[in-house]
Amino acid sequence: MARSKFNRKNSTGSAQPLQRKSSAGAAQQSQGLIGSTTPQETLEAIDYHFDHLNTNLKSFLLSDPNTLNLKRFVDFWSSPENIDSTSPNVAASICGCSWYLGMNYLSIGMLAEARALTLNGCFLQQCYNTPIEDITALCSDSAPAVFRTTLPFFNDGLVAISTQQRLAIFLKSKVTTDYQRRMAFATRTTKSKSQVQDYINQIGSDWNETPGGSSKAKAFRKRASTGMNVDGGEKFLDIVLIDAHTKKETSMRHGTSVPLKVLVKKFAEDQDLPLKKLRFSYKGKNLFLSTLGQKSSQDLGISHLDSIFVHNKDASDDEATSSSSDESSKENHHSSPAVVTPSLKKFKPFSRKNSHTPCAYVLQEEQDRRNHSRKLSKMFEEAEPRFKEIRQKLADLSIECQPKAKSMPKRITPSRVKPIDNPCTIGQGGKVGVPFYVVHVGETDNLYKTRHTVVGKKNSLSIDLHGYTRAQALEELDTKLPEWVNTAHRGQYPFVIPVTIICGGGNQILSETVDEWIKSNDNVANAPKKKFSRRASY
């Protein structure tokens, strides 16, 4: 049964020292794992983790750690109140925590406790791979020497606790850095919960206790909390934020070197609007929150009393359409207005894909893109004849050159061949079969490329195999093949000639022989079906 990462194949096994270190150096390296600065704080953190483990585990391991052995571990974990903790999921959790606590005991010099927790982790790792019932049976029936092979994980723990140096290396290989960080973080955040709450209460008290109780001082504190440095010689400018739907203008003071995201967050808080639903634009260009978090008004070229338009995505499409024209005319009062084509006035039905598109009222960037596309399309239309001519030339070059077609000579019917009496078929009459084969002989690459070969007196060849035995027929065909190939190569393109092989309609032994011979030779192929009839005049 597979048991995840704790099986024997994936486990580290007995730790082999990769680098020699002194025991003091190993302890010093493990120091501070749990996030504490003193041994007392480390012990308090260890007690916190023990509270979340088995309630009787601490007294079992630490009451007399030097007398722990396999029998005691089996008796403790097989008891009715603890046997549920040996299930794979629970055993894996307690196993890792035991090794982590053993590493922390080792960091403060408590070697006996570290050995006890290391053995406990190894025993639970063995329970993860072997049911506790099987371990109990082995402990009662087997000799101690058998444990080395039947309980390999627990045996690794016994080897690891033999020396302090081996123990330190073993724990380091078992407890990863990420696991140490997560365990230390859980300890710190849980222990310091009351301290964090006290700190929050103190900040809230300081926030509300304003000198004189004036609203101006409270507003000053609220503005200072946004990140503006009012006492550091910061230059300020007034930025007008205009609601694209209601045309309401809000003037806000902002530092030139402060990220612009501080301003939009302050605006969203004052207007009681969700920041994620707002879209901002300046001079026809979208201002994304990721950009606003990194750039200031000075970086974006925003000057004193410039306007930033705010669009709420929850507003209706009609309001967005009406506000887009007003915004475009106000932002571009020094330049020619953008031309809105009829296609832009047609909105597609709502879909999930369209819900993530930019706001409809910002048209300048889209208009520039469409104008560029029109100009590019016009250029392609003007160059289309030239492109067509170039494509035609390339197509002509890629076509394989063919020889000039010549007038075909008048097809001459092959002369009749006087039939030869075959003693084997006398008196049997005609039989169903293949009496002859029309084949193409010549260039291998062109055998299947053409259906019309050059036929004339010189290259209208045939061979009659009547009366031949199987061996004689094969010998005759092998003798004639080089002559036919040579004749084809001396002829015209495609260097293929037709040959008629006559085998008769007898018992089809010759027919089968010819068929096998055609398949075994690369220069011979069956010709496509032509005008020959089955009873050709041969």
PDB file of C-alpha atoms in Angstrom, residues 182-348:
ATOM      1  CA  ARG A 182       5.524  27.736   9.130  1.00  0.00           C
ATOM      2  CA  MET A 183       5.723  26.193  12.597  1.00  0.00           C
ATOM      3  CA  ALA A 184       7.619  29.199  13.972  1.00  0.00           C
ATOM      4  CA  PHE A 185       5.123  31.594  12.405  1.00  0.00           C
ATOM      5  CA  ALA A 186       2.180  29.721  13.939  1.00  0.00           C
ATOM      6  CA  THR A 187       3.841  29.924  17.352  1.00  0.00           C
ATOM      7  CA  ARG A 188       4.551  33.640  17.148  1.00  0.00           C
ATOM      8  CA  THR A 189       1.154  34.680  15.841  1.00  0.00           C
ATOM      9  CA  THR A 190      -0.742  32.638  18.407  1.00  0.00           C
ATOM     10  CA  LYS A 191       1.338  33.681  21.403  1.00  0.00           C
ATOM     11  CA  SER A 192       1.333  37.327  20.485  1.00  0.00           C
ATOM     12  CA  LYS A 193      -2.400  37.599  19.775  1.00  0.00           C
ATOM     13  CA  SER A 194      -3.074  39.507  22.966  1.00  0.00           C
ATOM     14  CA  GLN A 195      -0.066  41.772  22.368  1.00  0.00           C
ATOM     15  CA  VAL A 196      -1.273  42.592  18.864  1.00  0.00           C
ATOM     16  CA  GLN A 197      -4.745  43.407  20.177  1.00  0.00           C
ATOM     17  CA  ASP A 198      -3.277  45.736  22.794  1.00  0.00           C
ATOM     18  CA  TYR A 199      -1.245  47.473  20.088  1.00  0.00           C
ATOM     19  CA  ILE A 200      -4.356  47.938  17.927  1.00  0.00           C
ATOM     20  CA  ASN A 201      -6.273  49.402  20.851  1.00  0.00           C
ATOM     21  CA  GLN A 202      -3.428  51.802  21.536  1.00  0.00           C
ATOM     22  CA  ILE A 203      -3.395  53.018  17.919  1.00  0.00           C
ATOM     23  CA  GLY A 204      -7.169  53.479  17.971  1.00  0.00           C
ATOM     24  CA  SER A 205      -6.937  55.509  21.134  1.00  0.00           C
ATOM     25  CA  ASP A 206      -4.231  57.756  19.682  1.00  0.00           C
ATOM     26  CA  TRP A 207      -6.278  58.171  16.499  1.00  0.00           C
ATOM     27  CA  ASN A 208      -9.368  59.417  18.290  1.00  0.00           C
ATOM     28  CA  GLU A 209      -7.577  61.601  20.842  1.00  0.00           C
ATOM     29  CA  THR A 210      -7.014  64.744  18.789  1.00  0.00           C
ATOM     30  CA  PRO A 211      -5.675  67.919  20.550  1.00  0.00           C
ATOM     31  CA  GLY A 212      -8.504  70.406  21.012  1.00  0.00           C
ATOM     32  CA  GLY A 213     -11.012  68.048  19.444  1.00  0.00           C
ATOM     33  CA  SER A 214     -11.126  70.134  16.273  1.00  0.00           C
ATOM     34  CA  SER A 215     -12.310  68.569  13.027  1.00  0.00           C
ATOM     35  CA  LYS A 216      -9.403  70.218  11.213  1.00  0.00           C
ATOM     36  CA  ALA A 217      -6.873  68.289  13.302  1.00  0.00           C
ATOM     37  CA  LYS A 218      -8.753  65.029  12.689  1.00  0.00           C
ATOM     38  CA  ALA A 219      -8.747  65.685   8.973  1.00  0.00           C
ATOM     39  CA  PHE A 220      -5.027  66.369   9.194  1.00  0.00           C
ATOM     40  CA  ARG A 221      -4.449  62.992  10.890  1.00  0.00           C
ATOM     41  CA  LYS A 222      -6.568  61.207   8.294  1.00  0.00           C
ATOM     42  CA  ARG A 223      -4.654  62.856   5.458  1.00  0.00           C
ATOM     43  CA  ALA A 224      -1.317  62.036   7.072  1.00  0.00           C
ATOM     44  CA  SER A 225      -2.301  58.361   7.393  1.00  0.00           C
ATOM     45  CA  THR A 226      -2.606  58.079   3.631  1.00  0.00           C
ATOM     46  CA  GLY A 227       1.134  58.520   3.238  1.00  0.00           C
ATOM     47  CA  MET A 228       1.512  62.239   2.448  1.00  0.00           C
ATOM     48  CA  ASN A 229       4.466  63.918   4.087  1.00  0.00           C
ATOM     49  CA  VAL A 230       3.052  67.319   5.060  1.00  0.00           C
ATOM     50  CA  ASP A 231       6.104  68.396   7.022  1.00  0.00           C
ATOM     51  CA  GLY A 232       8.860  67.240   4.669  1.00  0.00           C
ATOM     52  CA  GLY A 233       8.824  70.122   2.199  1.00  0.00           C
ATOM     53  CA  GLU A 234       6.540  68.228  -0.187  1.00  0.00           C
ATOM     54  CA  LYS A 235       5.118  70.163  -3.150  1.00  0.00           C
ATOM     55  CA  PHE A 236       1.361  69.879  -3.530  1.00  0.00           C
ATOM     56  CA  LEU A 237      -1.050  70.416  -6.371  1.00  0.00           C
ATOM     57  CA  ASP A 238      -4.821  70.360  -6.727  1.00  0.00           C
ATOM     58  CA  ILE A 239      -6.280  67.614  -8.914  1.00  0.00           C
ATOM     59  CA  VAL A 240      -9.921  67.707 -10.009  1.00  0.00           C
ATOM     60  CA  LEU A 241     -11.670  64.322 -10.130  1.00  0.00           C
ATOM     61  CA  ILE A 242     -14.834  64.423 -12.276  1.00  0.00           C
ATOM     62  CA  ASP A 243     -17.553  61.790 -12.129  1.00  0.00           C
ATOM     63  CA  ALA A 244     -18.154  60.777 -15.746  1.00  0.00           C
ATOM     64  CA  HIS A 245     -21.891  60.232 -15.100  1.00  0.00           C
ATOM     65  CA  THR A 246     -22.980  62.978 -12.723  1.00  0.00           C
ATOM     66  CA  LYS A 247     -20.323  65.537 -13.789  1.00  0.00           C
ATOM     67  CA  LYS A 248     -19.644  66.188 -10.128  1.00  0.00           C
ATOM     68  CA  GLU A 249     -16.210  67.717  -9.591  1.00  0.00           C
ATOM     69  CA  THR A 250     -14.114  66.983  -6.516  1.00  0.00           C
ATOM     70  CA  SER A 251     -10.895  68.909  -5.936  1.00  0.00           C
ATOM     71  CA  MET A 252      -8.246  67.064  -3.910  1.00  0.00           C
ATOM     72  CA  ARG A 253      -4.804  68.135  -2.770  1.00  0.00           C
ATOM     73  CA  HIS A 254      -2.008  65.685  -3.543  1.00  0.00           C
ATOM     74  CA  GLY A 255       1.783  65.552  -3.263  1.00  0.00           C
ATOM     75  CA  THR A 256       3.738  65.547  -6.496  1.00  0.00           C
ATOM     76  CA  SER A 257       6.013  62.657  -5.474  1.00  0.00           C
ATOM     77  CA  VAL A 258       3.369  60.531  -3.715  1.00  0.00           C
ATOM     78  CA  PRO A 259       1.981  57.568  -5.732  1.00  0.00           C
ATOM     79  CA  LEU A 260      -1.318  58.500  -7.330  1.00  0.00           C
ATOM     80  CA  LYS A 261      -2.969  55.385  -5.923  1.00  0.00           C
ATOM     81  CA  VAL A 262      -3.098  57.126  -2.541  1.00  0.00           C
ATOM     82  CA  LEU A 263      -5.272  59.834  -4.088  1.00  0.00           C
ATOM     83  CA  VAL A 264      -7.734  57.451  -5.773  1.00  0.00           C
ATOM     84  CA  LYS A 265      -8.048  55.349  -2.624  1.00  0.00           C
ATOM     85  CA  LYS A 266      -8.816  58.502  -0.635  1.00  0.00           C
ATOM     86  CA  PHE A 267     -11.398  59.497  -3.260  1.00  0.00           C
ATOM     87  CA  ALA A 268     -13.081  56.069  -3.116  1.00  0.00           C
ATOM     88  CA  GLU A 269     -13.257  56.238   0.687  1.00  0.00           C
ATOM     89  CA  ASP A 270     -14.730  59.751   0.685  1.00  0.00           C
ATOM     90  CA  GLN A 271     -17.338  58.861  -1.947  1.00  0.00           C
ATOM     91  CA  ASP A 272     -18.100  55.496  -0.315  1.00  0.00           C
ATOM     92  CA  LEU A 273     -17.432  53.656  -3.580  1.00  0.00           C
ATOM     93  CA  PRO A 274     -15.636  50.325  -4.162  1.00  0.00           C
ATOM     94  CA  LEU A 275     -12.211  51.012  -5.623  1.00  0.00           C
ATOM     95  CA  LYS A 276     -12.292  47.886  -7.799  1.00  0.00           C
ATOM     96  CA  LYS A 277     -15.391  49.190  -9.593  1.00  0.00           C
ATOM     97  CA  LEU A 278     -13.820  52.525 -10.523  1.00  0.00           C
ATOM     98  CA  ARG A 279     -11.946  53.286 -13.727  1.00  0.00           C
ATOM     99  CA  PHE A 280      -9.792  56.386 -14.151  1.00  0.00           C
ATOM    100  CA  SER A 281      -8.662  58.182 -17.285  1.00  0.00           C
ATOM    101  CA  TYR A 282      -6.457  61.174 -17.970  1.00  0.00           C
ATOM    102  CA  LYS A 283      -6.455  62.864 -21.381  1.00  0.00           C
ATOM    103  CA  GLY A 284      -8.143  59.898 -23.026  1.00  0.00           C
ATOM    104  CA  LYS A 285      -5.781  57.271 -21.579  1.00  0.00           C
ATOM    105  CA  ASN A 286      -6.691  54.664 -18.994  1.00  0.00           C
ATOM    106  CA  LEU A 287      -4.952  54.861 -15.639  1.00  0.00           C
ATOM    107  CA  PHE A 288      -4.661  51.345 -14.208  1.00  0.00           C
ATOM    108  CA  LEU A 289      -4.330  50.769 -10.474  1.00  0.00           C
ATOM    109  CA  SER A 290      -1.109  48.813 -10.978  1.00  0.00           C
ATOM    110  CA  THR A 291       0.396  51.869 -12.690  1.00  0.00           C
ATOM    111  CA  LEU A 292      -0.972  54.302 -10.122  1.00  0.00           C
ATOM    112  CA  GLY A 293       0.658  52.322  -7.326  1.00  0.00           C
ATOM    113  CA  GLN A 294       4.122  52.859  -8.831  1.00  0.00           C
ATOM    114  CA  LYS A 295       3.949  56.313 -10.435  1.00  0.00           C
ATOM    115  CA  SER A 296       3.263  59.747  -9.013  1.00  0.00           C
ATOM    116  CA  SER A 297       1.459  62.677 -10.596  1.00  0.00           C
ATOM    117  CA  GLN A 298       4.824  64.084 -11.620  1.00  0.00           C
ATOM    118  CA  ASP A 299       5.713  60.840 -13.452  1.00  0.00           C
ATOM    119  CA  LEU A 300       2.384  60.861 -15.316  1.00  0.00           C
ATOM    120  CA  GLY A 301       2.692  64.518 -16.325  1.00  0.00           C
ATOM    121  CA  ILE A 302      -0.296  65.695 -14.276  1.00  0.00           C
ATOM    122  CA  SER A 303      -0.095  69.390 -13.473  1.00  0.00           C
ATOM    123  CA  HIS A 304      -2.018  71.748 -11.196  1.00  0.00           C
ATOM    124  CA  LEU A 305      -5.838  71.750 -11.651  1.00  0.00           C
ATOM    125  CA  ASP A 306      -5.752  68.942 -14.232  1.00  0.00           C
ATOM    126  CA  SER A 307      -8.850  66.757 -14.481  1.00  0.00           C
ATOM    127  CA  ILE A 308      -9.070  62.998 -13.982  1.00  0.00           C
ATOM    128  CA  PHE A 309     -12.327  61.368 -15.050  1.00  0.00           C
ATOM    129  CA  VAL A 310     -13.807  58.650 -12.856  1.00  0.00           C
ATOM    130  CA  HIS A 311     -16.150  56.040 -14.310  1.00  0.00           C
ATOM    131  CA  ASN A 312     -18.151  53.601 -12.209  1.00  0.00           C
ATOM    132  CA  LYS A 313     -18.589  50.206 -13.908  1.00  0.00           C
ATOM    133  CA  ASP A 314     -21.882  49.650 -12.080  1.00  0.00           C
ATOM    134  CA  ALA A 315     -23.455  52.514 -14.053  1.00  0.00           C
ATOM    135  CA  SER A 316     -25.622  51.722 -17.057  1.00  0.00           C
ATOM    136  CA  ASP A 317     -24.311  51.619 -20.610  1.00  0.00           C
ATOM    137  CA  ASP A 318     -26.490  54.586 -21.576  1.00  0.00           C
ATOM    138  CA  GLU A 319     -24.871  56.809 -18.977  1.00  0.00           C
ATOM    139  CA  ALA A 320     -21.444  55.636 -20.074  1.00  0.00           C
ATOM    140  CA  THR A 321     -22.239  56.508 -23.694  1.00  0.00           C
ATOM    141  CA  SER A 322     -23.505  60.004 -22.874  1.00  0.00           C
ATOM    142  CA  SER A 323     -20.595  60.787 -20.581  1.00  0.00           C
ATOM    143  CA  SER A 324     -17.986  59.627 -23.074  1.00  0.00           C
ATOM    144  CA  SER A 325     -18.800  62.405 -25.545  1.00  0.00           C
ATOM    145  CA  ASP A 326     -18.673  65.094 -22.851  1.00  0.00           C
ATOM    146  CA  GLU A 327     -15.393  63.830 -21.510  1.00  0.00           C
ATOM    147  CA  SER A 328     -13.789  63.611 -24.932  1.00  0.00           C
ATOM    148  CA  SER A 329     -14.791  67.176 -25.788  1.00  0.00           C
ATOM    149  CA  LYS A 330     -13.445  68.521 -22.491  1.00  0.00           C
ATOM    150  CA  GLU A 331     -10.181  66.628 -22.482  1.00  0.00           C
ATOM    151  CA  ASN A 332      -9.361  67.385 -26.106  1.00  0.00           C
ATOM    152  CA  HIS A 333     -10.366  71.077 -26.270  1.00  0.00           C
ATOM    153  CA  HIS A 334      -6.954  71.932 -27.767  1.00  0.00           C
ATOM    154  CA  SER A 335      -7.041  69.212 -30.393  1.00  0.00           C
ATOM    155  CA  SER A 336      -9.424  68.031 -33.068  1.00  0.00           C
ATOM    156  CA  PRO A 337     -12.214  65.794 -31.710  1.00  0.00           C
ATOM    157  CA  ALA A 338     -12.023  62.084 -32.374  1.00  0.00           C
ATOM    158  CA  VAL A 339     -14.261  60.763 -35.149  1.00  0.00           C
ATOM    159  CA  VAL A 340     -16.694  58.178 -33.853  1.00  0.00           C
ATOM    160  CA  THR A 341     -17.610  55.723 -36.588  1.00  0.00           C
ATOM    161  CA  PRO A 342     -21.069  54.131 -36.732  1.00  0.00           C
ATOM    162  CA  SER A 343     -19.533  50.765 -35.856  1.00  0.00           C
ATOM    163  CA  LEU A 344     -18.506  52.124 -32.456  1.00  0.00           C
ATOM    164  CA  LYS A 345     -22.097  53.053 -31.656  1.00  0.00           C
ATOM    165  CA  LYS A 346     -23.231  49.461 -31.871  1.00  0.00           C
ATOM    166  CA  PHE A 347     -22.667  47.645 -28.618  1.00  0.00           C
ATOM    167  CA  LYS A 348     -22.491  43.886 -28.521  1.00  0.00           C
TER     168      LYS A 348
END
